[in-house]
PDB file of C-alpha atoms in Angstrom:
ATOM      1  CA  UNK A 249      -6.163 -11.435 -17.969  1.00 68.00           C
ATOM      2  CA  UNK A 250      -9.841 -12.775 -18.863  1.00 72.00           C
ATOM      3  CA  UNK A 251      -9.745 -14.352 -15.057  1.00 78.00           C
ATOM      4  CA  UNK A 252      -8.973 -11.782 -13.040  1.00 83.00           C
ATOM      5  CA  UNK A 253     -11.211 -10.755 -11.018  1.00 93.00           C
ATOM      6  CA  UNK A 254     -11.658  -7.157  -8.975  1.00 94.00           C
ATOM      7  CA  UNK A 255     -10.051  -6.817  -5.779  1.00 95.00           C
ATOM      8  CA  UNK A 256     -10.911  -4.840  -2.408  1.00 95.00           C
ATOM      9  CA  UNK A 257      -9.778  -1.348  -3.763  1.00 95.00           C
ATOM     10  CA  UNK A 258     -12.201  -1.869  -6.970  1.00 96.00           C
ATOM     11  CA  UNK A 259     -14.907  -2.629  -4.716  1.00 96.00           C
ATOM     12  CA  UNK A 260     -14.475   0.024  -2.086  1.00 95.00           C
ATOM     13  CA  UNK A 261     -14.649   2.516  -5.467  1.00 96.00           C
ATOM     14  CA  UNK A 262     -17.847   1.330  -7.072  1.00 96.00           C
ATOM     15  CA  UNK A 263     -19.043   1.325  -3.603  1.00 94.00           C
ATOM     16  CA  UNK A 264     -18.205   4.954  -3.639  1.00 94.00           C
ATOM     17  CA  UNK A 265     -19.869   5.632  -6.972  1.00 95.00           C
ATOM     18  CA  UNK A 266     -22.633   3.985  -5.974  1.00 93.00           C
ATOM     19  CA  UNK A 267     -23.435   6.171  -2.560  1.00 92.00           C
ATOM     20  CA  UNK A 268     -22.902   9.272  -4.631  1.00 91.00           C
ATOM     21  CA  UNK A 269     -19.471  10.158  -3.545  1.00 92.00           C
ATOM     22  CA  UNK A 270     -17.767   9.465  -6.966  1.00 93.00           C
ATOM     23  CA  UNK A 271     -18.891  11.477 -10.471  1.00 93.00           C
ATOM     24  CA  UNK A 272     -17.042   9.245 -12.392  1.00 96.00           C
ATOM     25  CA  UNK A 273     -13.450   7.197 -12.635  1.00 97.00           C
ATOM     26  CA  UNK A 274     -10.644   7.780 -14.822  1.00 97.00           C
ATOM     27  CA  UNK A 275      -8.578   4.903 -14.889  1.00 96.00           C
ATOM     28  CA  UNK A 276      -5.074   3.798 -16.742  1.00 94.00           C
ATOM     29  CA  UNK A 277      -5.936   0.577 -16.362  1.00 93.00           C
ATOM     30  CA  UNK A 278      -6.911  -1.856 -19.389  1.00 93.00           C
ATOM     31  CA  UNK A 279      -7.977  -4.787 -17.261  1.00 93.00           C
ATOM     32  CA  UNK A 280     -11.888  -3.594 -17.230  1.00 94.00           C
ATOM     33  CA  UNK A 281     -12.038  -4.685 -13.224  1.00 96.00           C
ATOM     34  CA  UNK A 282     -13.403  -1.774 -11.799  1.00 96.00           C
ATOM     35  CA  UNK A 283     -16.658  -2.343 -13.991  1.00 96.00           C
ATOM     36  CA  UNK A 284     -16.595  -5.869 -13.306  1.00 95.00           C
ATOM     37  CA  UNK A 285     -16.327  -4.531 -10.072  1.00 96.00           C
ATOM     38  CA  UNK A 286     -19.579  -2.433 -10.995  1.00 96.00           C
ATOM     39  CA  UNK A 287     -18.431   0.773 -11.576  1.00 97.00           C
ATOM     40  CA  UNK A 288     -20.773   2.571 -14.009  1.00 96.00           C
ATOM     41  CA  UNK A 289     -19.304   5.838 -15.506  1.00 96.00           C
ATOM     42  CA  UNK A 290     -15.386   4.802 -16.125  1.00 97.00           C
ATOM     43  CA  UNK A 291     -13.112   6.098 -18.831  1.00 97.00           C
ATOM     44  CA  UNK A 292     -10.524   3.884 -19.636  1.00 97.00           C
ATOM     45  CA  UNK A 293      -7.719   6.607 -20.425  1.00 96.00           C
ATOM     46  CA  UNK A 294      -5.481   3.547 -22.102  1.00 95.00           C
ATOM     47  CA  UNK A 295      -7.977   1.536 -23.368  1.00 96.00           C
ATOM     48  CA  UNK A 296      -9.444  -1.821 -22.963  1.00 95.00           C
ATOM     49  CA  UNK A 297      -7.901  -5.495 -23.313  1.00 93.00           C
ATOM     50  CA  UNK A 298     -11.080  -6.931 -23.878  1.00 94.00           C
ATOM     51  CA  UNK A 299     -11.525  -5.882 -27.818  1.00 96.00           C
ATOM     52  CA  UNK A 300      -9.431  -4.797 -30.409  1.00 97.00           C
ATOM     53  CA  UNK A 301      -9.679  -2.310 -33.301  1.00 97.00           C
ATOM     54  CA  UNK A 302      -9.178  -2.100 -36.730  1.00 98.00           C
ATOM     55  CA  UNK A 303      -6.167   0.812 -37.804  1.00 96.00           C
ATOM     56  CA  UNK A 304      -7.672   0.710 -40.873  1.00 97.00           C
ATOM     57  CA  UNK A 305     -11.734   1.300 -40.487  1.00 97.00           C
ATOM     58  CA  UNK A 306     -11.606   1.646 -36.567  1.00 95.00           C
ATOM     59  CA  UNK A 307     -14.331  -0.933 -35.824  1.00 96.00           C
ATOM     60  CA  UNK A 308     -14.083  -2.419 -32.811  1.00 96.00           C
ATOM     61  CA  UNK A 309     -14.902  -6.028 -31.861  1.00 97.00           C
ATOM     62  CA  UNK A 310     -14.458  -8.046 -29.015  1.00 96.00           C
ATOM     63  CA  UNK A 311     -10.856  -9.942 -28.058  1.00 95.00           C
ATOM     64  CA  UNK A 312     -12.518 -13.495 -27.774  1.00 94.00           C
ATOM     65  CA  UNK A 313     -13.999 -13.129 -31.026  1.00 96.00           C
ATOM     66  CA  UNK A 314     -10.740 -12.401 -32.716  1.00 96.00           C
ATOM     67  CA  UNK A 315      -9.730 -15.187 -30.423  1.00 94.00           C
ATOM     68  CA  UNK A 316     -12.118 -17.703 -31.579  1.00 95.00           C
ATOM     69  CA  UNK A 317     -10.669 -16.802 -35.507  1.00 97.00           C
ATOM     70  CA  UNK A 318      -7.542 -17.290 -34.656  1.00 95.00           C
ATOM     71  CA  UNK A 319      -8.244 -20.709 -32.828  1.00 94.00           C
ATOM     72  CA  UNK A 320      -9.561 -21.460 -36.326  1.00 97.00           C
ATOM     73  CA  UNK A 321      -7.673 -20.470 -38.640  1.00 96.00           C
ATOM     74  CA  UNK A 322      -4.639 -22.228 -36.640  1.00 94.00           C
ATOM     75  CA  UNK A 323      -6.087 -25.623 -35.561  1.00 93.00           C
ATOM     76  CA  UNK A 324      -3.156 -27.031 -34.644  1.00 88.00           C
ATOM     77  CA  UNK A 325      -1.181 -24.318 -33.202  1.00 87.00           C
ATOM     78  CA  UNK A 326       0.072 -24.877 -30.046  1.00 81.00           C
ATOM     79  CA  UNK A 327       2.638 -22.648 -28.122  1.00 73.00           C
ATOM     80  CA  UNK A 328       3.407 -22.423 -24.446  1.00 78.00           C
ATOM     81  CA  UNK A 329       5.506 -18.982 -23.685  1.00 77.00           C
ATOM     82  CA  UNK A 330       8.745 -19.064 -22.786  1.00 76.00           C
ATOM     83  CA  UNK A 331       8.201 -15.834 -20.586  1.00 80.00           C
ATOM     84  CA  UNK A 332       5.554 -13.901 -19.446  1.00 82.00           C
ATOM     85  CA  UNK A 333       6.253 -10.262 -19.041  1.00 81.00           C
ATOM     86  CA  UNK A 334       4.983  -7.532 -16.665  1.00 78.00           C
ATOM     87  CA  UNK A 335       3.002  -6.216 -19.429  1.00 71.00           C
ATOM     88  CA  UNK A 336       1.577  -9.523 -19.874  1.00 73.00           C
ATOM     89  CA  UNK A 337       3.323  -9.622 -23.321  1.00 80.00           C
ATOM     90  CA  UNK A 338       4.308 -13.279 -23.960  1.00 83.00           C
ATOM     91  CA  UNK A 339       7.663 -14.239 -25.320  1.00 85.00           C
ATOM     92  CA  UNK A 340       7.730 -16.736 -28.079  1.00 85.00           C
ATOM     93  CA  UNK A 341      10.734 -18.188 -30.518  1.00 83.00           C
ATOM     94  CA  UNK A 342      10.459 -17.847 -33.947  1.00 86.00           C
ATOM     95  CA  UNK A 343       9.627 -21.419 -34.259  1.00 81.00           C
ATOM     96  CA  UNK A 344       6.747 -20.832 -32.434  1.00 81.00           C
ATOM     97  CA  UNK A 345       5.259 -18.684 -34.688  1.00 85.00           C
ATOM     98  CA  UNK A 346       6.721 -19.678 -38.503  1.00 87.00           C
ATOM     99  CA  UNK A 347       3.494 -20.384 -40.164  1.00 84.00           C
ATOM    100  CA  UNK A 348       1.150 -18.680 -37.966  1.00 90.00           C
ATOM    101  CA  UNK A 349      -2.247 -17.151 -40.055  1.00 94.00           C
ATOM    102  CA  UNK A 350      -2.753 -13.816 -38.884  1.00 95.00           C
ATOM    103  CA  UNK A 351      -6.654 -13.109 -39.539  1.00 97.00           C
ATOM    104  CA  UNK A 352      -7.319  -9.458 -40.778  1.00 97.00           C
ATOM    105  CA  UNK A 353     -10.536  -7.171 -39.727  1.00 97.00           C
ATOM    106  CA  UNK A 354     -13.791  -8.675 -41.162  1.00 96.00           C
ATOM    107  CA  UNK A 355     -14.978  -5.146 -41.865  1.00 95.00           C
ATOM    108  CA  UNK A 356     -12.461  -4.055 -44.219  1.00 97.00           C
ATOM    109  CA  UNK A 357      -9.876  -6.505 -44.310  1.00 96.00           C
ATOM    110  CA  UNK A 358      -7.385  -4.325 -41.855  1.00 98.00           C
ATOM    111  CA  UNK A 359      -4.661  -5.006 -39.526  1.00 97.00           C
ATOM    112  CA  UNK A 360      -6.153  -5.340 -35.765  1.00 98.00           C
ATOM    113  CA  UNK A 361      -4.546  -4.473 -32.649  1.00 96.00           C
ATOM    114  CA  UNK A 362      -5.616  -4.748 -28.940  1.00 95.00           C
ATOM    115  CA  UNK A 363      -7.972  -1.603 -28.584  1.00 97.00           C
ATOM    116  CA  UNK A 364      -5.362  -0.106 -25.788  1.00 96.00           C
ATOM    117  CA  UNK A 365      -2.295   2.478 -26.016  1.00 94.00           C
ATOM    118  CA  UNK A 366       0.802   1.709 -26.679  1.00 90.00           C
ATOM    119  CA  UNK A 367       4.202   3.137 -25.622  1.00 84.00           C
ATOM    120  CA  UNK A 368       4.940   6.167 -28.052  1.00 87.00           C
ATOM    121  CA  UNK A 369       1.093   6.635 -29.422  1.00 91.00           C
ATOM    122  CA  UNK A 370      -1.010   9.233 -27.631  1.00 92.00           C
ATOM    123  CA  UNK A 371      -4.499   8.758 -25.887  1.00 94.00           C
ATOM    124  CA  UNK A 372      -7.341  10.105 -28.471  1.00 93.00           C
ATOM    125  CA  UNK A 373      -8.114  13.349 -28.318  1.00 96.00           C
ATOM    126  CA  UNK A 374     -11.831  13.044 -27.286  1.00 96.00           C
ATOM    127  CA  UNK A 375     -11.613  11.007 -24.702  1.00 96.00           C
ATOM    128  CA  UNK A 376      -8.581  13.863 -22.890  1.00 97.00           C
ATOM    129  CA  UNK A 377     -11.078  15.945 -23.291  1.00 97.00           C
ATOM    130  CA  UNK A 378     -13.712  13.978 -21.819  1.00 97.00           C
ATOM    131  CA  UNK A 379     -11.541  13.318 -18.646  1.00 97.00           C
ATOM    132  CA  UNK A 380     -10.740  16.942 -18.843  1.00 98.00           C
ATOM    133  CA  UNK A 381     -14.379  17.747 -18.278  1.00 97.00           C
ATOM    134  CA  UNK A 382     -15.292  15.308 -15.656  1.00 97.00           C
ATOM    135  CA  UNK A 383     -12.128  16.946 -13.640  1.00 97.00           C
ATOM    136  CA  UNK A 384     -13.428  20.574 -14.387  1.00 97.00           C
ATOM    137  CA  UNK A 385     -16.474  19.263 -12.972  1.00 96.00           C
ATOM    138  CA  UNK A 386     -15.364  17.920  -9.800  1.00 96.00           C
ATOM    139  CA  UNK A 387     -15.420  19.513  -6.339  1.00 96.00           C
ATOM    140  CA  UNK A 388     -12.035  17.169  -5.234  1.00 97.00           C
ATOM    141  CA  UNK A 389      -9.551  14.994  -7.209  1.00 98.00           C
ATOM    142  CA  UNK A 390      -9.061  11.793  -5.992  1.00 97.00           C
ATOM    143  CA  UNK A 391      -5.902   9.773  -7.525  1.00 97.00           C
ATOM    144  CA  UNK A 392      -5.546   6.141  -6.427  1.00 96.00           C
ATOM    145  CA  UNK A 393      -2.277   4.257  -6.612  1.00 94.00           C
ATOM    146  CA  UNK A 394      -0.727   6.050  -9.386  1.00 94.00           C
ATOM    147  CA  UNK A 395       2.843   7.092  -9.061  1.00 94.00           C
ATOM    148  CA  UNK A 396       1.821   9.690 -11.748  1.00 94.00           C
ATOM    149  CA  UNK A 397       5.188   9.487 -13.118  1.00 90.00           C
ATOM    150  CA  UNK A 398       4.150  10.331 -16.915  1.00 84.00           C
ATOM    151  CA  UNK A 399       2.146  12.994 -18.514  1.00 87.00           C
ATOM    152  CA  UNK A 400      -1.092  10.350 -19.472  1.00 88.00           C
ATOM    153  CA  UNK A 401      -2.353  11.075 -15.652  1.00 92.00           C
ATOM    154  CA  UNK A 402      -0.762  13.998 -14.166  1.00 96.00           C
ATOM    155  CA  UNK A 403      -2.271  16.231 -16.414  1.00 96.00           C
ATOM    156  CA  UNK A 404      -5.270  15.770 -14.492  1.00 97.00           C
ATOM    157  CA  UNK A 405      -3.547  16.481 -11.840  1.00 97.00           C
ATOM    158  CA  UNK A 406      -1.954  19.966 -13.160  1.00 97.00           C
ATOM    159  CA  UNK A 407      -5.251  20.537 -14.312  1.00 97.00           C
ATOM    160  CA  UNK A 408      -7.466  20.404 -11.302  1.00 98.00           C
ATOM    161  CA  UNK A 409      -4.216  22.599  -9.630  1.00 98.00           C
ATOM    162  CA  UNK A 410      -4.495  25.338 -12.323  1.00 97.00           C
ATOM    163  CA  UNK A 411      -8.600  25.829 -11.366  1.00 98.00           C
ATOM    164  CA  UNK A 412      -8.186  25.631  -7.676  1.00 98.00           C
ATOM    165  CA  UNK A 413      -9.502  22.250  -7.074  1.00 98.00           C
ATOM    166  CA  UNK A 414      -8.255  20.354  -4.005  1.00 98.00           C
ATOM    167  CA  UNK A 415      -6.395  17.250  -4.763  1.00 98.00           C
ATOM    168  CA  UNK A 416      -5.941  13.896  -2.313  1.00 97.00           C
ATOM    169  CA  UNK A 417      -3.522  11.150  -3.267  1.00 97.00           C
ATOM    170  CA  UNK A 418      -3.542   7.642  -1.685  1.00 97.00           C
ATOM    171  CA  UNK A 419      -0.274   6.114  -3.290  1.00 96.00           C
ATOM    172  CA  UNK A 420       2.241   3.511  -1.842  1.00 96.00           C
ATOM    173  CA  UNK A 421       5.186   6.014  -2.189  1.00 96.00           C
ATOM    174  CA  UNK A 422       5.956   9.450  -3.547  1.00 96.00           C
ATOM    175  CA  UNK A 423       4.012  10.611  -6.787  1.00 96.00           C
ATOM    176  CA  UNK A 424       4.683  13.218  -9.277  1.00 96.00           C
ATOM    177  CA  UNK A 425       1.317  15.211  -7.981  1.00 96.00           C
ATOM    178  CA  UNK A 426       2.444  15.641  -4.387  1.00 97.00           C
ATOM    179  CA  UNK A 427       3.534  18.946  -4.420  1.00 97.00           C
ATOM    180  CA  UNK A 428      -0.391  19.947  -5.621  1.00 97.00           C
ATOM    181  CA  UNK A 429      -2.222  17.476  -3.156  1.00 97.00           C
ATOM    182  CA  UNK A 430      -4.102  18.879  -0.541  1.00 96.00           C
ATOM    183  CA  UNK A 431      -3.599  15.683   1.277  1.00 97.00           C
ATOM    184  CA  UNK A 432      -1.324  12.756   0.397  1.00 97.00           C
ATOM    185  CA  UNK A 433      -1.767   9.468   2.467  1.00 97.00           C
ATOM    186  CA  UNK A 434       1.363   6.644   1.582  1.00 97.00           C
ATOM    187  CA  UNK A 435      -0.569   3.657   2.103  1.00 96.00           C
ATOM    188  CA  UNK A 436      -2.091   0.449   0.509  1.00 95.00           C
ATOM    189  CA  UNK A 437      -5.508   1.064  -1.462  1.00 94.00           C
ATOM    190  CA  UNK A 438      -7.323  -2.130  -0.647  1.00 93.00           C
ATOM    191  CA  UNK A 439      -7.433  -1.979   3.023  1.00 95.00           C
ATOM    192  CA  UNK A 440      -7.715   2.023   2.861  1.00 95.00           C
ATOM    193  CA  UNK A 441     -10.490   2.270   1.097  1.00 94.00           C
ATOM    194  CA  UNK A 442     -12.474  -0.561   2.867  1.00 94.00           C
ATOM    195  CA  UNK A 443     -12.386   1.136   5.920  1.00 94.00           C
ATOM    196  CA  UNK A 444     -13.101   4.663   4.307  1.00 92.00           C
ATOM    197  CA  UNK A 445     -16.666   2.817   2.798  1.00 92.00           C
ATOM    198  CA  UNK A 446     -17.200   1.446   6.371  1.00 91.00           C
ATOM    199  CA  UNK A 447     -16.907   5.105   8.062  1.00 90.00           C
ATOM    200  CA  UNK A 448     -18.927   6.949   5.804  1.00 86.00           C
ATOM    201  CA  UNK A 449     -22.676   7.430   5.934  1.00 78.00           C
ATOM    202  CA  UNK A 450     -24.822   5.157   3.392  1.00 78.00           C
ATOM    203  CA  UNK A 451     -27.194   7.825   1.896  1.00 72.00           C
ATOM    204  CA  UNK A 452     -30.718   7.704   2.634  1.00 67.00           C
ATOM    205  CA  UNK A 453     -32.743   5.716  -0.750  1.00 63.00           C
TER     206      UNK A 453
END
C-alpha cells in the first residue's frame, strides 16, 4: 500500500480543487492518494492506512512507526503470506505467527488498530457531520466511481436529494444514487476526468 502511487483520476481531481471547481472531497478510500495526489481539503470517511489508533486513549501515531516496533521487537520474524486478499488483508498459518510480540500503545499501554473502519463499526460521528456540511454547502454533488451500494456514501447522496441539490455520477455501472442524479455518465474515471480538466477554463491568477 505504502507504494502506490495516485493515478489519472486523482490527478484530474486535485486539478479540480485546485482551479476552484471542487470545495472539498469526501472519499471512502484509506489509501491517502488523492493527497499524495495534492488534494488539500479531503475527508477520509473510512479512515487512513497510514496510522493507527489506540482503542484505549485514541492517540494516533503513524503505521511505520508501529512498524519500526514491531520490526524490533520481532528481529527474526520472517513470514511471506500465503494469500493476499482484496482488502489487502494477508493470510498467514498459525505457525507463522506462534510467538509473535504484539507491541501495545506507548501512550497508555492499549491495543492499536489501523486508524480505518471496519466492517460492522460505524464512521465517527463528527466527521458524518462534517461531510454532511460540506454537502449542505455545495451547489452540485459529484460522486466518482462509487457503486454506492451501502449506507457509508449514499447518505450523501439522499442528502443532497432531500435539499434540492443536483447530483452527477460518473460510475462504471449502475449505482444505488441513480435514481437522484441529475446526470449519470457509465464510464471509466481516469480518462473522463482528464479530458474534463483539459476542456475547462484555467481561472485567471
Amino acid at each position: 500500500m505504502g507504494q502506490a502511487r495516485p493515478n489519472a483520476g486523482h490527478q484530474a481531481v486535485a486539478e479540480l480543487e485546485r482551479r476552484g471547481l471542487l470545495t472539498g472531497i469526501v472519499t471512502q478510500n484509506v489509501d491517502g492518494l488523492h493527497q499524495a495526489a495534492g488534494a488539500r481539503r479531503v475527508i477520509e470517511l473510512h479512515g487512513g492506512l497510514d496510522r493507527v489508533v489506540c482503542l484505549s486513549c485514541r492517540e494516533r501515531t503513524p503505521r511505520a512507526e508501529l512498524e519500526r516496533r514491531l520490526r524490533a521487537a520481532n528481529p527474526a520474524w520472517e513470514a511471506a503470506a500465503a494469500r493476499i486478499n482484496p482488502d489487502g488483508d494477508a493470510v498467514l498459518t498459525d505457525a507463522q505467527v506462534t510467538g509473535f510480540q504484539v507491541v501495545d500503545c506507548v501512550a497508555c499501554g492499549g491495543v492499536l488498530k489501523p486508524d480505518v473502519v471496519f466492517f460492522g463499526e460505524n464512521v465517527p460521528r463528527p466527521r458524518v457531520d462534517e461531510c454532511f456540511a460540506l454537502v449542505a454547502g455545495a451547489s452540485l454533488l459529484l460522486v466518482l466511481g462509487s457503486s454506492l451500494t451501502v449506507r457509508s456514501g449514499l447518505r450523501f447522496v439522499t442528502k443532497a436529494a432531500s435539499l434540492g441539490i443536483p447530483i452527477a455520477i460518473v460510475n462504471q455501472g449502475e449505482t444505488g444514487g441513480d435514481a437522484d442524479a441529475s446526470l449519470t455518465l457509465d464510464a471509466p474515471l481516469g480518462p473522463t476526468l482528464t479530458e474534463l480538466t483539459t476542456r475547462l477554463p484555467v481561472p485567471a491568477q
